[in-house]
Coordinates of C-alpha atoms in Angstrom, one line a residue:
Chain E
M1 CA -99.2 -48.4 1.7
S2 CA -97.1 -47.7 -1.2
S3 CA -98.8 -45.2 -3.9
P4 CA -100.3 -42.6 -2.1
W5 CA -97.7 -42.2 0.3
K6 CA -94.7 -42.6 -2.2
W7 CA -94.3 -38.9 -3.0
P8 CA -94.9 -37.3 0.4
L9 CA -92.6 -39.4 1.9
R10 CA -89.9 -38.9 -0.7
I11 CA -90.2 -35.3 -0.4
L12 CA -90.1 -35.2 3.5
A13 CA -86.9 -37.6 3.8
L14 CA -84.9 -35.8 0.5
G15 CA -86.1 -32.6 2.1
Y16 CA -84.8 -33.2 5.3
L17 CA -81.6 -34.6 4.1
A18 CA -81.1 -31.7 1.8
G19 CA -81.7 -29.0 4.5
L20 CA -79.7 -30.9 7.3
V21 CA -76.7 -32.4 5.1
A22 CA -76.5 -31.6 1.6
L23 CA -77.2 -27.6 1.6
P24 CA -75.1 -26.8 4.4
V25 CA -72.2 -29.2 3.3
G26 CA -72.4 -27.4 0.0
S27 CA -72.4 -24.2 1.4
I28 CA -69.1 -24.3 2.8
F29 CA -67.6 -24.7 -0.7
F30 CA -69.3 -21.7 -1.6
R31 CA -68.0 -19.6 1.0
A32 CA -64.6 -20.7 0.9
F33 CA -64.2 -20.0 -2.5
Q34 CA -66.8 -17.0 -2.5
H35 CA -63.8 -14.3 -2.8
G36 CA -62.0 -16.5 -5.3
F37 CA -59.7 -19.4 -5.3
G38 CA -56.7 -17.2 -4.6
A39 CA -58.2 -15.7 -1.6
A40 CA -58.9 -19.4 -0.2
W41 CA -55.6 -20.4 -1.1
D42 CA -53.9 -17.4 0.7
A43 CA -56.0 -18.2 3.7
V44 CA -54.5 -21.4 4.3
T45 CA -50.9 -20.7 3.2
T46 CA -50.4 -18.6 6.2
P47 CA -47.7 -19.7 8.5
D48 CA -50.4 -20.4 11.2
A49 CA -52.4 -22.3 8.7
L50 CA -49.6 -24.2 7.6
H51 CA -48.4 -24.8 11.0
A52 CA -51.9 -26.1 11.9
L53 CA -51.8 -28.5 8.7
W54 CA -48.2 -29.9 9.4
L55 CA -49.0 -30.7 12.9
T56 CA -52.3 -32.3 12.1
F57 CA -50.1 -34.6 9.8
V58 CA -47.7 -35.0 12.3
V59 CA -50.3 -36.3 15.0
V60 CA -51.8 -38.6 12.3
L61 CA -48.5 -40.1 11.4
I62 CA -47.8 -41.0 15.1
A63 CA -51.2 -41.8 16.5
V64 CA -52.6 -44.0 13.5
P65 CA -49.5 -46.4 13.4
L66 CA -49.7 -46.6 17.2
N67 CA -53.5 -47.3 17.0
T68 CA -53.1 -50.0 14.1
V69 CA -50.6 -51.9 16.1
F70 CA -52.7 -51.7 19.3
G71 CA -55.6 -52.5 17.7
V72 CA -54.3 -55.8 15.8
G73 CA -52.3 -57.0 18.7
M74 CA -55.6 -56.4 21.0
S75 CA -58.0 -57.8 18.5
L76 CA -55.5 -61.2 18.5
I77 CA -55.7 -61.3 22.4
L78 CA -59.5 -61.0 22.4
A79 CA -60.1 -63.1 19.6
R80 CA -57.7 -65.9 20.5
H81 CA -57.4 -66.3 24.3
R82 CA -60.2 -66.8 26.9
F83 CA -59.1 -65.5 30.3
P84 CA -61.0 -63.9 33.2
G85 CA -61.6 -59.9 32.8
A86 CA -61.5 -60.2 28.6
W87 CA -65.1 -58.8 29.0
L88 CA -63.7 -55.6 31.1
L89 CA -60.7 -55.1 28.4
D90 CA -63.2 -55.2 25.8
A91 CA -65.4 -52.5 27.3
F92 CA -62.3 -50.4 28.2
V93 CA -61.4 -50.4 24.8
D94 CA -64.8 -49.3 23.5
L95 CA -65.2 -46.7 26.4
P96 CA -63.8 -43.8 24.4
L97 CA -66.8 -43.8 22.1
A98 CA -69.4 -43.5 24.6
V99 CA -67.5 -40.9 26.4
S100 CA -67.7 -37.1 25.3
P101 CA -64.4 -36.0 23.7
V102 CA -64.1 -33.1 26.2
V103 CA -64.3 -35.6 29.3
V104 CA -61.7 -37.7 27.6
G105 CA -59.2 -34.2 27.3
I106 CA -60.1 -33.6 31.0
A107 CA -59.1 -36.8 31.9
L108 CA -56.1 -37.0 30.2
V109 CA -55.2 -33.7 31.8
L110 CA -55.8 -35.0 35.5
V111 CA -53.2 -37.8 34.7
Y112 CA -50.5 -36.2 32.7
G113 CA -51.6 -32.5 33.5
R114 CA -49.4 -30.1 36.0
S115 CA -51.5 -31.0 39.1
G116 CA -51.9 -34.4 37.4
W117 CA -51.1 -38.0 38.9
F118 CA -47.9 -37.9 37.0
G119 CA -47.7 -34.2 36.6
D120 CA -44.6 -34.0 39.2
W121 CA -42.9 -36.7 37.7
L122 CA -43.0 -35.7 34.1
A123 CA -42.2 -32.0 35.3
G124 CA -39.0 -33.3 37.2
H125 CA -38.0 -35.3 33.8
G126 CA -38.6 -32.1 31.6
I127 CA -41.3 -33.9 29.6
A128 CA -44.3 -31.7 28.5
V129 CA -47.4 -33.7 27.9
I130 CA -50.2 -31.3 28.2
F131 CA -50.1 -28.0 26.2
S132 CA -47.7 -30.1 23.8
L133 CA -47.5 -32.6 21.0
P134 CA -47.5 -35.6 23.2
G135 CA -50.8 -34.6 24.7
I136 CA -52.5 -34.1 20.9
V137 CA -51.1 -37.2 20.1
M138 CA -52.5 -39.0 23.1
A139 CA -55.7 -37.2 22.8
S140 CA -56.3 -38.1 19.4
A141 CA -55.0 -41.8 20.0
T142 CA -57.9 -42.2 22.8
V143 CA -60.8 -40.8 20.8
S144 CA -59.6 -43.1 18.0
L145 CA -58.5 -46.1 19.9
P146 CA -61.7 -48.7 19.1
Y147 CA -61.7 -48.4 15.5
V148 CA -59.4 -51.0 14.4
V149 CA -60.4 -53.3 17.0
R150 CA -63.8 -53.0 16.1
E151 CA -63.0 -53.7 12.4
V152 CA -60.5 -56.5 13.0
L153 CA -61.8 -58.5 15.9
P154 CA -65.2 -59.7 14.2
V155 CA -63.3 -60.9 11.4
L156 CA -60.6 -62.4 13.4
Q157 CA -63.3 -64.4 15.3
E158 CA -65.0 -65.5 12.2
I159 CA -61.9 -66.9 10.4
G160 CA -61.0 -69.2 13.3
T161 CA -57.5 -70.5 13.8
D162 CA -57.7 -73.9 11.8
Q163 CA -55.1 -72.1 9.0
E164 CA -53.0 -71.2 12.2
Q165 CA -53.2 -74.4 13.9
A166 CA -52.0 -76.2 10.7
A167 CA -49.4 -73.8 9.9
T168 CA -48.1 -74.2 13.8
T169 CA -48.0 -78.1 13.3
L170 CA -46.1 -77.6 10.1
G171 CA -43.8 -75.7 12.1
A172 CA -44.2 -72.3 11.1
K173 CA -42.8 -69.5 13.5
P174 CA -45.3 -67.3 15.3
F175 CA -44.5 -64.3 13.1
A176 CA -44.3 -66.0 9.7
I177 CA -48.1 -67.1 10.9
F178 CA -49.2 -63.7 11.2
R179 CA -47.5 -62.5 8.1
R180 CA -48.5 -65.2 5.9
I181 CA -51.8 -66.3 7.2
T182 CA -53.4 -63.9 9.8
L183 CA -52.6 -60.6 8.1
P184 CA -53.8 -61.4 4.8
S185 CA -57.3 -62.4 5.9
I186 CA -57.7 -59.4 8.1
R187 CA -56.2 -56.9 5.5
R188 CA -59.4 -55.5 4.1
S189 CA -60.9 -55.0 7.4
L190 CA -57.6 -53.6 8.9
A191 CA -57.5 -51.0 6.0
Y192 CA -61.2 -49.7 7.0
G193 CA -60.2 -49.8 10.5
V194 CA -57.3 -47.6 9.5
T195 CA -59.1 -45.3 7.4
L196 CA -61.7 -44.7 10.2
T197 CA -58.8 -44.1 12.7
T198 CA -57.3 -41.8 10.2
A199 CA -60.5 -39.8 9.9
R200 CA -61.0 -39.6 13.6
V201 CA -57.7 -38.3 14.3
L202 CA -57.7 -35.7 11.3
G203 CA -61.1 -34.3 12.6
E204 CA -60.5 -34.7 16.5
F205 CA -61.3 -31.5 18.2
G206 CA -62.9 -31.8 21.7
A207 CA -60.2 -33.6 23.4
V208 CA -57.5 -32.1 21.5
V209 CA -59.0 -28.4 22.1
V210 CA -58.8 -29.3 26.0
V211 CA -55.1 -30.8 25.9
S212 CA -53.5 -28.8 23.5
G213 CA -54.4 -25.1 24.9
A214 CA -54.6 -24.4 21.0
I215 CA -51.8 -22.1 20.7
A216 CA -51.7 -20.5 17.2
G217 CA -48.4 -21.8 15.2
R218 CA -47.5 -24.1 18.3
T219 CA -50.2 -26.3 19.4
Q220 CA -53.2 -25.6 17.1
T221 CA -54.3 -28.3 14.5
L222 CA -56.4 -27.8 11.3
T223 CA -59.7 -28.2 13.6
L224 CA -58.6 -25.7 16.4
F225 CA -57.5 -23.4 13.3
I226 CA -61.0 -23.4 12.0
Q227 CA -62.8 -22.8 15.2
D228 CA -60.2 -20.0 16.1
G229 CA -60.7 -18.6 12.4
I230 CA -64.7 -18.3 13.3
E231 CA -64.0 -16.6 16.5
N232 CA -61.2 -14.3 15.3
L233 CA -62.5 -13.1 12.1
N234 CA -60.4 -15.3 9.8
V235 CA -63.5 -16.5 8.1
V236 CA -62.0 -17.4 4.9
G237 CA -59.6 -19.4 6.8
A238 CA -61.9 -21.2 8.7
Y239 CA -64.0 -22.0 5.3
A240 CA -61.0 -23.0 3.4
G241 CA -59.8 -25.3 6.1
A242 CA -63.0 -26.7 6.5
V243 CA -63.0 -27.5 2.9
I244 CA -59.9 -29.6 3.0
L245 CA -61.2 -31.9 6.1
A246 CA -64.6 -32.2 3.9
L247 CA -62.9 -33.3 0.7
I248 CA -61.0 -35.6 3.1
A249 CA -64.2 -37.0 4.7
L250 CA -66.0 -37.4 1.3
G251 CA -62.7 -39.6 0.4
V252 CA -63.4 -41.5 3.5
L253 CA -66.6 -42.3 2.5
A254 CA -65.7 -43.3 -0.7
I255 CA -63.0 -45.8 0.4
L256 CA -65.9 -47.3 3.2
G257 CA -68.5 -47.3 0.3
R258 CA -66.4 -49.9 -1.6
D259 CA -67.2 -52.2 1.1
T260 CA -70.3 -53.7 -0.2
T261 CA -71.0 -56.2 2.1
S262 CA -73.6 -56.2 4.2
E263 CA -71.8 -57.2 7.1
G264 CA -69.4 -54.8 6.9
R265 CA -71.8 -51.8 6.1
K266 CA -73.9 -53.0 9.0
R267 CA -70.9 -53.0 11.4
R268 CA -69.5 -49.6 10.2
W269 CA -73.2 -48.0 10.5
R270 CA -72.9 -48.7 14.0
S271 CA -69.5 -48.2 14.6
P272 CA -69.5 -44.5 16.2
S273 CA -70.5 -45.4 19.7
D274 CA -71.7 -48.9 20.0
P275 CA -70.3 -51.0 22.0
S276 CA -71.6 -54.4 20.6
P277 CA -71.1 -54.1 16.8
S278 CA -69.9 -57.2 16.2
S279 CA -72.0 -59.7 17.9
S280 CA -75.2 -60.0 20.3
E281 CA -73.0 -60.0 23.0
T282 CA -72.8 -56.7 24.4
P283 CA -69.2 -56.1 25.7
L284 CA -70.3 -54.1 28.8
L285 CA -72.6 -56.8 30.1
S286 CA -71.1 -60.1 28.7
T287 CA -69.9 -62.5 31.2
T288 CA -67.3 -64.8 29.3
Chain N
M1 CA -38.0 -81.5 5.6
S2 CA -37.6 -81.4 9.4
P3 CA -39.8 -83.3 11.5
P4 CA -42.4 -81.1 13.0
P5 CA -41.8 -80.2 16.9
A6 CA -43.5 -82.2 19.5
V7 CA -46.6 -80.5 19.9
D8 CA -50.0 -80.8 22.0
L9 CA -52.2 -81.7 19.2
G10 CA -55.6 -81.9 21.4
V11 CA -58.3 -80.5 19.7
R12 CA -59.2 -76.8 21.0
P13 CA -60.8 -75.3 18.3
D14 CA -61.6 -72.0 20.3
G15 CA -58.8 -72.2 22.4
P16 CA -55.4 -70.3 22.2
I17 CA -53.1 -71.5 19.2
P18 CA -50.5 -74.1 21.0
N19 CA -47.3 -72.7 20.9
P20 CA -44.9 -75.4 20.3
F21 CA -42.2 -73.4 22.1
A22 CA -44.0 -72.1 24.8
H23 CA -41.7 -73.7 27.8
G24 CA -38.0 -71.6 28.9
L25 CA -38.1 -68.3 30.6
R26 CA -37.1 -66.6 27.3
R27 CA -40.5 -67.7 25.7
S28 CA -42.7 -67.1 28.9
V29 CA -41.4 -63.4 28.3
G30 CA -42.3 -63.4 24.5
R31 CA -45.3 -64.6 25.2
W32 CA -46.4 -62.1 27.6
A33 CA -44.6 -59.0 25.9
G34 CA -47.5 -58.1 23.5
P35 CA -50.5 -58.7 25.9
G36 CA -48.6 -56.4 28.5
L37 CA -47.9 -53.7 26.0
A38 CA -51.2 -53.8 24.8
V39 CA -52.6 -53.7 28.3
T40 CA -50.2 -50.8 29.3
Y41 CA -51.1 -48.8 26.1
L42 CA -54.9 -49.0 27.1
S43 CA -54.0 -48.2 30.7
L44 CA -52.2 -45.3 29.7
L45 CA -54.7 -43.4 27.1
V46 CA -58.1 -45.0 28.9
V47 CA -57.8 -46.8 32.1
L48 CA -55.7 -44.4 34.3
P49 CA -57.4 -41.4 32.9
L50 CA -60.8 -42.9 33.8
A51 CA -59.6 -43.6 37.2
A52 CA -58.0 -40.1 37.6
L53 CA -61.5 -38.6 36.2
V54 CA -63.5 -40.5 38.8
S55 CA -61.1 -39.9 42.1
K56 CA -60.8 -36.0 41.2
A57 CA -64.5 -35.8 41.2
F58 CA -64.8 -37.5 44.4
T59 CA -61.5 -36.2 46.1
S60 CA -63.0 -33.6 48.3
G61 CA -66.0 -35.9 49.1
F62 CA -69.2 -36.5 47.9
G63 CA -70.6 -33.0 49.2
A64 CA -68.0 -31.5 46.8
F65 CA -69.2 -33.6 44.1
W66 CA -73.0 -32.6 44.8
Q67 CA -72.1 -29.1 45.0
A68 CA -70.4 -29.4 41.5
V69 CA -73.0 -31.0 39.7
S70 CA -75.7 -28.7 41.8
Q71 CA -74.7 -25.2 41.0
P72 CA -77.2 -23.2 38.9
E73 CA -74.7 -23.3 35.7
A74 CA -74.3 -26.9 35.8
V75 CA -77.8 -28.0 36.3
A76 CA -78.8 -25.6 33.8
A77 CA -76.3 -27.2 31.5
L78 CA -77.1 -30.4 32.3
K79 CA -80.8 -30.0 32.0
L80 CA -80.2 -28.3 28.6
T81 CA -78.2 -31.4 27.4
L82 CA -80.6 -34.0 28.6
I83 CA -83.6 -32.4 27.0
A84 CA -82.2 -31.3 23.6
S85 CA -80.6 -34.5 23.3
L86 CA -84.2 -36.3 24.2
I87 CA -85.9 -34.4 21.0
V88 CA -83.1 -35.0 18.7
A89 CA -83.2 -38.6 19.7
T90 CA -87.0 -38.7 19.3
F91 CA -87.3 -36.4 16.1
N92 CA -84.5 -38.2 14.4
A93 CA -86.0 -41.6 15.1
L94 CA -89.1 -40.7 13.3
A95 CA -87.0 -38.6 10.7
G96 CA -84.7 -41.6 10.5
L97 CA -87.7 -44.0 9.9
V98 CA -89.0 -41.9 7.0
I99 CA -85.6 -41.7 5.4
A100 CA -85.1 -45.7 5.9
W101 CA -88.3 -46.3 4.4
V102 CA -87.3 -44.2 1.4
L103 CA -84.2 -45.8 1.0
V104 CA -85.6 -49.3 1.3
R105 CA -89.0 -49.3 -0.5
D106 CA -88.7 -46.6 -2.8
D107 CA -86.7 -46.1 -6.2
F108 CA -85.3 -43.3 -7.8
R109 CA -82.3 -41.9 -9.5
G110 CA -79.5 -40.8 -7.3
K111 CA -80.6 -43.4 -4.6
Q112 CA -77.0 -44.6 -4.1
A113 CA -75.8 -41.0 -3.9
V114 CA -78.4 -40.1 -1.3
N115 CA -77.8 -43.4 0.7
A116 CA -74.1 -42.6 0.7
M117 CA -74.7 -39.1 2.1
I118 CA -76.5 -40.5 5.2
D119 CA -72.9 -41.4 6.7
L120 CA -71.3 -38.1 5.7
P121 CA -72.3 -36.6 9.3
F122 CA -70.0 -39.5 10.5
A123 CA -67.1 -39.0 8.4
L124 CA -67.0 -35.5 8.8
P125 CA -65.1 -33.6 11.6
T126 CA -67.6 -32.0 14.2
V127 CA -66.2 -28.7 14.1
V128 CA -66.6 -28.9 10.1
A129 CA -70.3 -30.1 10.6
G130 CA -71.1 -27.0 13.2
L131 CA -69.4 -24.7 10.6
T132 CA -71.6 -26.0 7.4
L133 CA -74.6 -25.4 9.7
L134 CA -73.5 -22.2 10.9
S135 CA -72.8 -21.3 7.4
L136 CA -76.3 -21.9 6.3
Y137 CA -78.2 -21.2 9.4
G138 CA -75.8 -18.6 10.9
P139 CA -76.0 -14.9 11.0
D140 CA -75.6 -14.4 7.3
S141 CA -77.9 -17.2 6.2
I142 CA -79.0 -17.0 2.5
F143 CA -82.3 -18.2 4.0
H144 CA -82.5 -15.7 6.5
L145 CA -82.8 -18.3 9.0
N146 CA -80.5 -17.5 11.7
V147 CA -80.3 -20.2 14.6
A148 CA -77.1 -19.4 16.1
D149 CA -77.2 -18.8 19.5
T150 CA -80.2 -20.4 20.0
K151 CA -81.5 -23.7 21.6
I152 CA -82.9 -24.2 17.9
G153 CA -79.1 -24.3 16.9
I154 CA -78.0 -27.0 19.0
V155 CA -80.9 -29.3 18.4
V156 CA -80.0 -28.7 14.8
A157 CA -76.3 -29.6 15.2
L158 CA -77.1 -32.6 17.2
A159 CA -79.8 -33.7 14.8
F160 CA -77.0 -33.4 12.2
V161 CA -74.2 -35.4 14.1
T162 CA -76.9 -38.0 14.9
L163 CA -78.7 -38.7 11.6
P164 CA -76.5 -41.8 10.8
F165 CA -77.6 -43.9 13.6
S166 CA -81.1 -43.1 13.5
V167 CA -81.2 -44.1 9.8
R168 CA -78.6 -47.1 9.8
S169 CA -80.2 -48.6 12.7
V170 CA -83.8 -49.0 11.1
Q171 CA -82.8 -49.8 7.4
P172 CA -81.2 -53.2 7.7
V173 CA -84.4 -54.2 9.6
L174 CA -86.7 -52.6 7.4
A175 CA -85.1 -54.3 4.4
E176 CA -85.3 -57.6 6.2
L177 CA -89.1 -57.1 6.9
D178 CA -91.3 -59.8 5.5
R179 CA -93.3 -57.9 2.8
E180 CA -95.6 -61.2 2.1
V181 CA -97.0 -60.3 5.9
E182 CA -97.9 -56.8 5.0
E183 CA -99.6 -58.1 1.7
A184 CA -101.5 -60.4 3.6
A185 CA -102.8 -57.9 6.0
S186 CA -104.0 -55.6 3.1
S187 CA -105.5 -58.5 1.3
L188 CA -107.5 -59.2 4.4
G189 CA -108.6 -55.9 4.4
A190 CA -106.2 -53.7 6.6
T191 CA -106.0 -50.3 5.8
S192 CA -102.5 -48.9 5.1
S193 CA -102.3 -47.2 8.6
V194 CA -103.3 -50.4 10.5
V195 CA -100.6 -52.2 8.3
L196 CA -98.3 -49.8 9.6
R197 CA -99.4 -49.9 13.3
R198 CA -99.9 -53.6 13.6
V199 CA -97.2 -55.2 11.2
I200 CA -94.9 -52.7 10.4
L201 CA -94.0 -50.9 13.6
P202 CA -93.8 -53.9 16.0
G203 CA -91.1 -55.4 13.7
I204 CA -89.0 -52.4 13.6
A205 CA -89.7 -50.6 17.0
P206 CA -86.9 -52.2 19.0
A207 CA -84.2 -51.0 16.2
M208 CA -85.7 -47.8 16.4
L209 CA -85.4 -47.7 19.8
A210 CA -81.9 -48.8 20.0
G211 CA -81.3 -46.2 17.3
A212 CA -82.6 -43.5 19.2
G213 CA -80.7 -44.5 22.3
L214 CA -77.4 -44.5 20.5
A215 CA -78.4 -41.0 19.1
F216 CA -79.0 -39.9 22.5
A217 CA -75.8 -41.1 23.7
R218 CA -74.1 -39.5 21.3
A219 CA -75.9 -36.3 21.9
V220 CA -75.2 -36.0 25.4
G221 CA -71.5 -35.9 24.8
E222 CA -71.1 -33.9 21.7
F223 CA -69.2 -30.9 21.7
G224 CA -67.7 -29.9 18.4
S225 CA -70.6 -29.4 16.2
V226 CA -72.5 -27.3 19.1
V227 CA -69.6 -25.2 20.0
L228 CA -69.9 -22.7 17.2
I229 CA -73.5 -22.5 16.6
S230 CA -74.5 -22.5 20.0
G231 CA -72.8 -19.2 21.3
N232 CA -72.1 -21.1 24.7
L233 CA -74.4 -18.3 26.4
P234 CA -74.4 -19.6 30.1
F235 CA -78.1 -20.4 31.3
K236 CA -79.0 -20.3 27.7
T237 CA -77.2 -22.2 24.9
E238 CA -74.2 -24.0 27.0
V239 CA -74.2 -27.6 27.0
A240 CA -73.0 -29.7 29.4
S241 CA -69.8 -30.5 27.4
S242 CA -69.0 -26.7 26.9
W243 CA -69.5 -26.2 30.6
I244 CA -66.9 -28.7 31.2
Y245 CA -64.6 -27.0 29.0
S246 CA -65.1 -23.5 30.3
L247 CA -64.4 -25.3 33.8
S248 CA -61.4 -26.6 32.7
Q249 CA -60.2 -23.4 31.1
S250 CA -60.4 -21.9 34.5
D251 CA -58.6 -24.5 36.3
Q252 CA -61.8 -25.8 38.0
L253 CA -60.7 -29.3 37.6
S254 CA -62.4 -30.9 40.3
A255 CA -65.8 -29.4 39.4
A256 CA -65.0 -30.2 35.4
A257 CA -64.3 -33.8 36.6
A258 CA -67.6 -33.9 38.7
V259 CA -69.8 -33.0 35.9
S260 CA -67.8 -35.4 33.5
V261 CA -68.6 -38.2 35.7
V262 CA -72.2 -37.6 35.5
L263 CA -72.1 -37.4 31.4
V264 CA -70.1 -40.4 31.4
V265 CA -72.4 -42.3 33.9
V266 CA -75.5 -41.2 31.8
A267 CA -73.9 -42.5 28.4
L268 CA -72.9 -45.6 29.9
L269 CA -76.6 -46.2 31.4
V270 CA -78.0 -45.8 27.8
L271 CA -75.7 -48.2 26.2
V272 CA -76.2 -50.8 28.9
A273 CA -79.8 -50.2 28.3
I274 CA -79.2 -50.8 24.5
G275 CA -77.5 -54.0 25.2
L276 CA -80.5 -55.1 27.4
L277 CA -82.9 -54.2 24.5
R278 CA -80.8 -55.9 21.9
R279 CA -80.8 -58.9 23.9
R280 CA -84.4 -59.1 24.8
F281 CA -85.5 -58.7 21.1
D282 CA -82.7 -60.6 19.8
I283 CA -81.9 -57.9 17.1
G284 CA -78.0 -57.7 18.0
E285 CA -77.3 -59.3 14.8
S286 CA -79.3 -57.1 12.3
V287 CA -79.0 -53.9 14.5

């Protein structure tokens, strides 16, 4: 099988990757700095661009901690308790991965928008969600909801409860057990989960474009700024913004690449839309 | 040292951690506060919005739902989405096999970098993915290959974002394949194409199929990477997500919800099928 096919296959595989991934990604660096570094710098330091950067940063700062706390809590619930409906909870956690981000945005509008379920109540209390920061945060949090759970839950299931039970019998309080025993053992997977969550929140487009209204200088995140730049002839700004996000993505890959254990890699390879990364049990189907 | 509190020491390795203080109202409030908050958070972000989506889609009855999903522009968008996703899933399954093969069986300088590159489409924001493709294969392509505003552009964008699924689903299975069986087959006189057809493909087919399914599910809902390169021309290059988006922009939320429900159902069916496939072939751990 090997020798006559070695070179054709190698050329085919590398050629496909070069044409589809390496060259296109390389070309945005070329486009961004085509007119010099100064032009690119100017394009991402305009008031609108700076606001988009700031807004993206704020959204990350709110959505990522929320999802981290939720992710750890939900993983503990799913790993440590047997109760009817657990499979449904698990399936709901994974749902955002299976659904188009635009659909996530629409669904949020239908609850929190002007004519949505809570629309009157929110308006009555003067709370703006859709077309405002809370909506952007909620959309970002929803699409990135599963990542921490998907990373932490398998580890929790694997380590079991022996040490925690021992600590309990020795009189340790629940919080002390969590801080001194549980947290150290999930630290690594939690770090990956948070990295993936951050990457997704930074890069989310479809869900945010629906709920934000994409108003420049007000509700425009960095990804919306890039799209707006392409459609409204701020091409240098769009490419420069894209370079910022591409560099962050490369950083994310570097962090994830440090997890060389085959289990971690397998899990991650399948995480984006896979409902059952951790075990042969499929949450959508499992009956436990 | 104070004596340990009286505690139920019944051996329950899989049960909940015995909580020695789990009596009294305050404790039971504390005990339910965590799960309560988690479920509330999940409800606010996922469960309620999904319920609102389904309810909105059928709020004026099944007739209105059907009208929304059977109007010509919706049909065109759904058809384009499903066909393009099918093409991409099939094509990338083959490309993914070739790439996985080279990564597992071949050895060359820079293999680690190539291996890392496979995950880039997953780490890269979708809009940036779309922009990279537009930059190289758009109106001012240095290769003079302009696929912007065409169906080919959509296929290229979907191929980009689904690449990791196609490669990563086959790669571990290929790596664990027993090469002695192949060698035995060769030594018994099997040609390389027979070995491929009779030994290798049967071993990796379920994994390939699962990878293609994941790629298909992802492609059906894709928006960000497609939106820049497709031009969103109605009846020509408008995918389902774009159509839903334009409905939402013109405040036709019932119709948007109806088409959304179709997308959700398609994605869930595919994922359930993958789950069954995994069970049937017992590839849950390795794929």
